[in-house]
Coordinates of C-alpha atoms and ligand atoms in Angstrom, one line a residue:
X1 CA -0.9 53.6 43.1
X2 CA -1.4 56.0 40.1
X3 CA -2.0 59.7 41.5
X4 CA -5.2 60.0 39.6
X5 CA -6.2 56.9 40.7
X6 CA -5.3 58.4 45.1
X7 CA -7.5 61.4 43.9
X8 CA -10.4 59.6 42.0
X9 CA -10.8 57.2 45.5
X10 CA -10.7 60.1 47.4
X11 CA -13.6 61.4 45.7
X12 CA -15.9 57.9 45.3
X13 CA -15.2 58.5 49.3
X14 CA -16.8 62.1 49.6
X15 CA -19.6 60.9 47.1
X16 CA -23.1 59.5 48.2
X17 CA -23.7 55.7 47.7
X18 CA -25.7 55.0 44.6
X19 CA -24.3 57.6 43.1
X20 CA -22.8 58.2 39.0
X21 CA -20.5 61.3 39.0
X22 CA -20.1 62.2 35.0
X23 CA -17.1 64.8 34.2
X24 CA -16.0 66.5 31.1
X25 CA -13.0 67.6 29.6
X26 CA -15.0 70.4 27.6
X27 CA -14.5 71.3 23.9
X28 CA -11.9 73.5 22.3
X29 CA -13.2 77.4 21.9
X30 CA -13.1 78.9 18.6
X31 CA -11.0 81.6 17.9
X32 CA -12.1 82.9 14.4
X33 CA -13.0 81.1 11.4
X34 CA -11.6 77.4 11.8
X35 CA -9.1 78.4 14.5
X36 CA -9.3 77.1 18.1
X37 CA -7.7 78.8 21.3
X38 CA -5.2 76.2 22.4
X39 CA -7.0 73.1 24.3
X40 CA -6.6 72.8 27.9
X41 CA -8.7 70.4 29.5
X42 CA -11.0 71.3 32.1
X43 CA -8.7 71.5 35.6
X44 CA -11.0 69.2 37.6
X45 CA -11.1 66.6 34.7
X46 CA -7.5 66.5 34.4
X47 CA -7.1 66.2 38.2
X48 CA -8.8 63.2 38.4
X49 CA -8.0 61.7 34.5
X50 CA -4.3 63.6 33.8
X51 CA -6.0 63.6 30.3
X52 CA -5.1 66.4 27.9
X53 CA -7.6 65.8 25.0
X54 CA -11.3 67.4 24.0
X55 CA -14.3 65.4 24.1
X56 CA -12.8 63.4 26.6
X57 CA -15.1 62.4 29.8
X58 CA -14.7 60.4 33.0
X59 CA -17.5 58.4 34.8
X60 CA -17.5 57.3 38.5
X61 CA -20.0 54.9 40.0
X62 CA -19.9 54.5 43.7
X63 CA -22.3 51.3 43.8
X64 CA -23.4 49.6 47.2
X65 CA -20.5 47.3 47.3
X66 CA -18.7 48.0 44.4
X67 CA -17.4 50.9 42.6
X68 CA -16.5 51.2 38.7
X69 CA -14.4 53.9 37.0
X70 CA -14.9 54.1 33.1
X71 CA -13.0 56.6 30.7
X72 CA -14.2 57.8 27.1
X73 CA -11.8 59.4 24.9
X74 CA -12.1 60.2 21.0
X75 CA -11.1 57.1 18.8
X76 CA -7.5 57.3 18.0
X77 CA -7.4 59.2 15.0
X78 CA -4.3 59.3 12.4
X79 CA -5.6 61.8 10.0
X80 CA -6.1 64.3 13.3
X81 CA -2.9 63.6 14.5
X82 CA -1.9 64.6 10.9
X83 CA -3.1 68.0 11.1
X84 CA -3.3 69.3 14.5
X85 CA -0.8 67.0 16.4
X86 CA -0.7 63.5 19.0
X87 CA -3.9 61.8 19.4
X88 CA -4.3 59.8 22.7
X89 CA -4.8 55.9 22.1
X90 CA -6.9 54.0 24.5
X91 CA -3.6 52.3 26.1
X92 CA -2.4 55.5 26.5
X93 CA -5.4 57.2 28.1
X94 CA -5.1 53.6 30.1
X95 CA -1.4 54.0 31.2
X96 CA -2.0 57.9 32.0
X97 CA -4.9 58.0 34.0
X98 CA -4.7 54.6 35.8
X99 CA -8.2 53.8 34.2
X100 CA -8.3 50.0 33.1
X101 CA -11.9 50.7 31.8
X102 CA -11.3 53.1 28.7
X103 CA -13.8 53.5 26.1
X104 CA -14.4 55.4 22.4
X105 CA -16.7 58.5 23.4
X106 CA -19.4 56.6 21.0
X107 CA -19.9 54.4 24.3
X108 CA -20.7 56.9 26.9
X109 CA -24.7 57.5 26.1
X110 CA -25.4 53.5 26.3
X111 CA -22.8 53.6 29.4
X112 CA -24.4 56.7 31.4
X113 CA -28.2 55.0 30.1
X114 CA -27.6 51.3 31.9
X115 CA -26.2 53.3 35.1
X116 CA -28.9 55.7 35.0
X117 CA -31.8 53.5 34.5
X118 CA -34.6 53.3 37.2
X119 CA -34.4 49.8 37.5
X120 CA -31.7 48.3 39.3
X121 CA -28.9 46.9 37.1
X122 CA -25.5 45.5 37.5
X123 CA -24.3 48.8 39.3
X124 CA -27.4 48.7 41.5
X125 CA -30.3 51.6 41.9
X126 CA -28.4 55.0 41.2
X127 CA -30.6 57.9 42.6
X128 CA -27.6 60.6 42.1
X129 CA -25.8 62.3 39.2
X130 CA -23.2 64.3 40.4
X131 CA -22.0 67.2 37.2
X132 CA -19.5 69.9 37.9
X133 CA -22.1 72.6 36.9
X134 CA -19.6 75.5 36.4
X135 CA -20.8 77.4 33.7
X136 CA -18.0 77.6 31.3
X137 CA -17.9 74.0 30.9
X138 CA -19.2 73.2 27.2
X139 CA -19.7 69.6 26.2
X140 CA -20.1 70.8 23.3
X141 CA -19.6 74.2 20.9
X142 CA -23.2 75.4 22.3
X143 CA -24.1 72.7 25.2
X144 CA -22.7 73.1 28.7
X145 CA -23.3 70.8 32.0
X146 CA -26.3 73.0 33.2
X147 CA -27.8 72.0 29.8
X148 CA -27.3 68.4 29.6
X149 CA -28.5 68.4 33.7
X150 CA -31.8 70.2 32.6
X151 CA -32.2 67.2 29.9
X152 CA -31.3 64.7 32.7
X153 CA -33.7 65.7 35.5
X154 CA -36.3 65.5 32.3
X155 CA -35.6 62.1 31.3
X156 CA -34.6 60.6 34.7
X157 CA -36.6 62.1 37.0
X158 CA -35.8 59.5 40.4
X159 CA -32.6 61.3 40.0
X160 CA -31.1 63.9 42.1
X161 CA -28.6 66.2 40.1
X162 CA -26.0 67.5 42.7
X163 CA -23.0 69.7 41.2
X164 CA -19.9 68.1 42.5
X165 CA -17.4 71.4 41.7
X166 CA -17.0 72.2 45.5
X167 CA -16.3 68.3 46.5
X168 CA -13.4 68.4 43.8
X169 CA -12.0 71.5 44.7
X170 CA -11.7 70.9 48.6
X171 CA -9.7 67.9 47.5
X172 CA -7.9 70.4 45.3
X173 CA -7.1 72.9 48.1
X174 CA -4.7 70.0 50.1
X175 CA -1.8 69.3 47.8
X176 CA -0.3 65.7 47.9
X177 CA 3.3 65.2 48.3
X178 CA 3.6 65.3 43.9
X179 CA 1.9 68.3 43.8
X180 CA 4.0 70.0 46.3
X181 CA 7.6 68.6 44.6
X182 CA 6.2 69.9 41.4
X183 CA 5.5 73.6 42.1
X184 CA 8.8 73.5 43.7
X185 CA 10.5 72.3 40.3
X186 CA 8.3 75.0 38.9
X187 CA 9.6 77.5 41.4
X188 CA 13.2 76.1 40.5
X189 CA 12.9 76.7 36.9
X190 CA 11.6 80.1 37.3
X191 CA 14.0 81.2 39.6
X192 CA 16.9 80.4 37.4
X193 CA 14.7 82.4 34.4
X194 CA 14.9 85.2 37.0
X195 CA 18.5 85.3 37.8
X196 CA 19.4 84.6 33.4
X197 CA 17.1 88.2 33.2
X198 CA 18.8 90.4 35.8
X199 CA 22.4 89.0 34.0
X200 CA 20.5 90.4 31.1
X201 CA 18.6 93.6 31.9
X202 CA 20.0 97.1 30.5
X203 CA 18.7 101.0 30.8
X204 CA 17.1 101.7 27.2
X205 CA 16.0 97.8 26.9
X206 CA 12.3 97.4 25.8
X207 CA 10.0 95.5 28.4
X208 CA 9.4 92.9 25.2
X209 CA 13.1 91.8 25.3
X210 CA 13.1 91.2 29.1
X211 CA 9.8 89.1 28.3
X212 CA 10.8 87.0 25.8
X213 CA 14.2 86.8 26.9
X214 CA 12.8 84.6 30.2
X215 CA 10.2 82.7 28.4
X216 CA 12.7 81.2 25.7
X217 CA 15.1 80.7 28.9
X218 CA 12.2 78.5 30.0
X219 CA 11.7 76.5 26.8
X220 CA 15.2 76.2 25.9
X221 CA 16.6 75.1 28.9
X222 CA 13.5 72.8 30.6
X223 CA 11.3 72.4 27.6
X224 CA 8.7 73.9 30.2
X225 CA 5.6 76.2 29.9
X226 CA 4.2 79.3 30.7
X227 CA 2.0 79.2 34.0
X228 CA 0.9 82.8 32.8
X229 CA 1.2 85.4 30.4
X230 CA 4.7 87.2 31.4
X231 CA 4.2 90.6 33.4
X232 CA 6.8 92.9 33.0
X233 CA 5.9 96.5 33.9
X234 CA 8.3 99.5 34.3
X235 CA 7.8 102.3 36.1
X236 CA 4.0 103.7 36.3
X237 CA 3.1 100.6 33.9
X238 CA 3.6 98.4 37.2
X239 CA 0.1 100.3 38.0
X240 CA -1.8 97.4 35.9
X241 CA -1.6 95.0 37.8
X242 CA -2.1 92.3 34.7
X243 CA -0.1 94.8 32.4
X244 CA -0.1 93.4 29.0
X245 CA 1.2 95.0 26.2
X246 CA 5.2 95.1 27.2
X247 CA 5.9 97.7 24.3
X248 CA 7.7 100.8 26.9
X249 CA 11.6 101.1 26.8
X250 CA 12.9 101.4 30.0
X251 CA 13.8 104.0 31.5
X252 CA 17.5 104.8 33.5
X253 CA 15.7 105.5 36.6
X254 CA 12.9 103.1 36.2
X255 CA 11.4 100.0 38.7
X256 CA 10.4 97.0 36.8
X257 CA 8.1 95.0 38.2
X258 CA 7.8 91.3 37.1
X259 CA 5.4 88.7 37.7
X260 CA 6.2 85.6 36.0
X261 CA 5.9 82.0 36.4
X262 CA 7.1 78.3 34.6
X263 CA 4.6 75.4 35.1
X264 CA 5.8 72.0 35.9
X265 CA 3.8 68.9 35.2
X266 CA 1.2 71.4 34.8
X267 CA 1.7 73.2 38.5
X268 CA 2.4 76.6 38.6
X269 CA 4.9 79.2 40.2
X270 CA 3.7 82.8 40.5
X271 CA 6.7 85.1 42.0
X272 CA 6.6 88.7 41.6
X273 CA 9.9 90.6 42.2
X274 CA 10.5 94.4 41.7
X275 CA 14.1 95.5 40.5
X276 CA 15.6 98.8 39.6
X277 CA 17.2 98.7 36.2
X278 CA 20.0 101.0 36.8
X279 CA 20.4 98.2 39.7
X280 CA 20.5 100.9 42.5
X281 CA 17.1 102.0 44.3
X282 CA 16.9 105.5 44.8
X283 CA 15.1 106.9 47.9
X284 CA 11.6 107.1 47.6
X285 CA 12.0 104.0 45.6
X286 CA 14.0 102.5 48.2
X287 CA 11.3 103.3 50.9
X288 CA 8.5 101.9 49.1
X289 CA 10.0 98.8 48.4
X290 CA 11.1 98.2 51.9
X291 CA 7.0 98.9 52.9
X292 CA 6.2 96.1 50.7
X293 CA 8.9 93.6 51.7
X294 CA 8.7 93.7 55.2
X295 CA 4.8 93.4 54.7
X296 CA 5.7 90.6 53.0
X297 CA 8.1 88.8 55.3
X298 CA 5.8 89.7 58.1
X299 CA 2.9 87.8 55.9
X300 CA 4.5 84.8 55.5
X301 CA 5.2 85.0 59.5
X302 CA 1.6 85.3 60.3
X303 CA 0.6 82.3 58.0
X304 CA -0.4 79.8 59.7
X305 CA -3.5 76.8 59.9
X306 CA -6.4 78.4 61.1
X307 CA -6.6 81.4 59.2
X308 CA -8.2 82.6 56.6
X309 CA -6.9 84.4 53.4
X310 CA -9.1 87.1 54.4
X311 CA -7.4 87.3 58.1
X312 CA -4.0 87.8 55.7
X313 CA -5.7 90.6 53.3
X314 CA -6.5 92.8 56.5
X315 CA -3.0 92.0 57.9
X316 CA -1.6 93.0 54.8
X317 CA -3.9 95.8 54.4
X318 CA -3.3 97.4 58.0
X319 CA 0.3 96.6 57.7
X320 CA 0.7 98.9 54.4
X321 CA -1.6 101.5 55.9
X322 CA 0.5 102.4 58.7
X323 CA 4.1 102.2 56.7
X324 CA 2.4 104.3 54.3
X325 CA 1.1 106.6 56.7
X326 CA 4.9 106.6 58.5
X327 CA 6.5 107.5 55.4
X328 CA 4.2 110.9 54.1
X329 CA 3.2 108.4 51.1
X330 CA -0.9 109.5 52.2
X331 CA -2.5 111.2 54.9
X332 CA -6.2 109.3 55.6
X333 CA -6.5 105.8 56.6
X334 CA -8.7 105.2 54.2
X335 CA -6.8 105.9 51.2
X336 CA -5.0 102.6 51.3
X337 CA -7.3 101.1 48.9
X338 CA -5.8 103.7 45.9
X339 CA -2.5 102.4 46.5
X340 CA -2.8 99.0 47.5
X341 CA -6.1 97.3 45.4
X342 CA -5.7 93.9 45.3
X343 CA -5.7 90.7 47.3
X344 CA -2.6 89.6 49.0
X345 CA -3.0 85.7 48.5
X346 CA -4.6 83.0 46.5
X347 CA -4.2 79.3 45.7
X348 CA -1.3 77.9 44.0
X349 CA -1.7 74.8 41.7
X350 CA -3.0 73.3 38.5
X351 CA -3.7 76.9 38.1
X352 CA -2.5 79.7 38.6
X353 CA -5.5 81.3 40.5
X354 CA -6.2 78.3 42.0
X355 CA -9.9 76.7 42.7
X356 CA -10.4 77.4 46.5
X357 CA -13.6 78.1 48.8
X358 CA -11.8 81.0 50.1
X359 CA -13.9 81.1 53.3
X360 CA -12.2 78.2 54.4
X361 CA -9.3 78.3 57.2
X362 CA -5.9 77.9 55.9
X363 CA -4.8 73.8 56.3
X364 CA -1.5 72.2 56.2
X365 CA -0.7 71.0 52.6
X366 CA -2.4 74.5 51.2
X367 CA -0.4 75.9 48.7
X368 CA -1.0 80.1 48.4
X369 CA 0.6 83.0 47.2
X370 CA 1.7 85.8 49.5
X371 CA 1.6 89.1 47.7
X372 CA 1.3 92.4 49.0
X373 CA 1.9 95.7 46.5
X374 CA 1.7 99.4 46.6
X375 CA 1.0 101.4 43.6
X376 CA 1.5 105.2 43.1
X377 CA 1.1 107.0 39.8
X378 CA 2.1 110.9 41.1
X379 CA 5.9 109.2 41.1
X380 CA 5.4 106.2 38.5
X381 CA 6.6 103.5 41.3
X382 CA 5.0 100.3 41.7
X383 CA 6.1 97.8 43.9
X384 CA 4.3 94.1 44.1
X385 CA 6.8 91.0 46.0
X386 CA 5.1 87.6 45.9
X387 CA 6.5 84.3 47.3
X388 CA 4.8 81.3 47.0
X389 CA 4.2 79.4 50.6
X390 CA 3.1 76.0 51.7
X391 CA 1.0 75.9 55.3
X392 CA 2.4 73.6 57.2
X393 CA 1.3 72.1 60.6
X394 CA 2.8 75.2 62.6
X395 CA 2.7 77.6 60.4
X396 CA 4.6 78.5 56.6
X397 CA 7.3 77.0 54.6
X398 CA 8.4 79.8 51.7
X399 CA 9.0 78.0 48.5
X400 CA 10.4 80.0 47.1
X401 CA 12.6 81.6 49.5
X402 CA 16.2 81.1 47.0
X403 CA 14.8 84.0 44.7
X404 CA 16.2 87.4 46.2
X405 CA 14.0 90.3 47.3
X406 CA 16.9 91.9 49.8
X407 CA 17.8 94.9 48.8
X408 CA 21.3 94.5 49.2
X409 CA 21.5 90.7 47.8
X410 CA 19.5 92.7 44.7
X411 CA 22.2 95.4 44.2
X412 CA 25.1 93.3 45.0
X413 CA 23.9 91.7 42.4
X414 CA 23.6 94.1 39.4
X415 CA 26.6 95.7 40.3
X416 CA 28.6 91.5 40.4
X417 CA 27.9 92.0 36.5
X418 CA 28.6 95.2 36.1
Ligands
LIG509 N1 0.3 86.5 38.3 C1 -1.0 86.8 38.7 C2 -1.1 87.0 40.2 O1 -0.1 87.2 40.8 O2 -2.1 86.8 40.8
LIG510 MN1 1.8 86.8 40.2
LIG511 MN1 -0.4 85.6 42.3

């Protein structure tokens, strides 16, 4: 069976009988003037559709006996495809998503209208509309979900409007076997992006070069995309934690600090490594590096079903407390928050901050980050080592275990080319 097909089943299941669930692709944003930000559809669409297009939308009737499953997307249209690249025809959208049903977009209103119609009809007597009411999704330039639900509890007032973004994002939380196999190729891809950059890293390089020279590893080698904007920080740059303007040369004694990740089949890999240019780690460097890594490792230990990722964030946070309380790096408890002041873990998958209900206990199948940092400006040092990690029923597989963090395998390294 089609994957979307697994996930849109697994959804009519979690949905109420007599029930309609209507879901949007969104609109593209404009940038300025007549230019758009590029068009990626809305995550939860695309997890149920695999549709890439605006203006496209899904509908999902869960009937007494019977449910249907229709698609809408644009008319295929040549002129567009002249201008601003491929169109989707309808046997396309068909032979993507799985859908047999798929319609022009000029057929939803009289679609949603039968279905929604007080009377009972061929689908029977719908009393719920399910909409995923997160705000940012516009239908269209100026009209979003919460909108168009306000018109429907006008017009159709036997209906109960429920906002389905939780139901689709617990089914989001458990990656299948596909989604799992692609963040590993993703992992794969970046990892080999990681190991073409230390062959190519030199004192005096700007952070740009060291940037661009993974990214165009990526797309020359696997055609792939970025799961993020590239990170690369050196020295007290690495304070930023989203640091994005890449324009310092590096320095002979610097850190640089990289977070960076390729997407595959739209699945992200988010690894952080921290690597002295001069490929040697001097003391205090060396000390503060070893805090973080064995916070990490001990992380990825602790993982396990059961817990939550706020159970991890105090592990990590009590962990990095007393290493830096060990090592003269601060002298009050307290103070861990100026040096360590972010989360250590979030959810892995379509993207890169994943949808989650954070409050939930870690399950097997969860995909998260581990990635605890410490940050100190007096010396310019900041250190930030993230794996990504799949729960399993015992506890943690690390994915992306291949890419080194030792600091031996790291300096054996650099000095191997010299
Ligand atoms: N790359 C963003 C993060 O690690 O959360
Ligand atoms: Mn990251
Ligand atoms: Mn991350």
């Amino acid at each position: 069976m089609n994957e979307f097909e697994i996930r849109r089943n697994r959804l009519l299941d979690r949905m109420d009988e007599n029930s309609v669930c209507l879901l949007f692709s969104g609109v593209s944003k404009i940038k300025s003037e007549d230019s758009t930000y590029p068009f990626l559809s809305n995550r939860h669409f695309y997890y149920l559709t695999g549709i890439e297009q605006e203006n496209s939308m899904l509908i999902l009737i869960k009937g007494i006996c019977e449910n249907h499953v229709y698609l809408f997307v644009d008319e295929y249209n040549e002129i567009k495809e002249k201008w601003t690249g491929k169109r989707l025809t309808f046997d396309e959208a068909r032979y993507i998503s799985g859908v047999n049903n798929v319609n022009s977009t000029n057929a939803l209103d009289s679609i949603l209208s039968l279905a929604l119609a007080k009377e009972d009809n061929q689908y029977g007597a719908i009393s719920t509309l399910y909409l995923d009411l997160s705000p940012e999704i516009k239908i269209r330039e100026s009209t979003s979900t919460n909108e168009l639900a306000n018109a429907i509890r006008k017009k159709y007032s036997h209906l109960e409007v429920k906002n389905i973004y939780e139901d689709i994002t617990r089914l989001r939380m458990i990656k299948s076997k596909f989604e799992v196999d692609s963040i590993k190729e993703a992992i794969k891809i970046t990892q080999q992006g990681i190991n073409n950059l230390i062959i190519n890293m030199k004192v005096g390089q700007y952070e740009y070069f060291l940037a661009d020279n993974f990214e165009f590893y990526g797309r020359s080698h696997n055609r792939t995309n970025l799961a993020f904007d590239t990170i690369v920080a050196s020295g007290k740059n690495a304070l930023c934690l989203h640091y994005p303007t890449q324009n310092s040369q590096i320095k002979g004694d610097d850190l640089v600090l990289f977070d960076l990740g390729f997407a595959h089949k739209g699945y992200a890999a988010d690894i952080s490594r921290t690597y002295p240019i001069s490929g040697t780690f001097n003391e205090v460097q060396r000390d503060i590096y070893e805090a973080v890594l064995n916070c990490n490792k001990a992380l990825i230990e602790y993982a396990k079903p059961g817990l939550t990722l706020l159970d991890l964030q105090n592990f990590a946070s009590d962990f990095l407390r007393s290493e830096c309380i060990r090592l003269g790096l601060m002298d009050e408890s307290e103070d861990i928050r100026k040096y360590y002041y972010h989360s250590c873990s979030h959810h892995l998958g379509l993207d890169t901050h994943d949808c989650a209900i954070r409050s939930l206990p870690l399950e097997p199948g969860n995909v998260i980050t581990i990635e605890p940092g410490l940050y100190f400006a007096n010396n310019g040092i900041g250190v930030r080592v993230e794996d990504d990690i799949l729960i399993t029923s015992t506890g943690a597989e690390n994915l992306s275990i291949g890419i080194q963090k030792e600091i031996n395998d790291i300096e054996r390294l650099f000095k191997m080319k010299g």
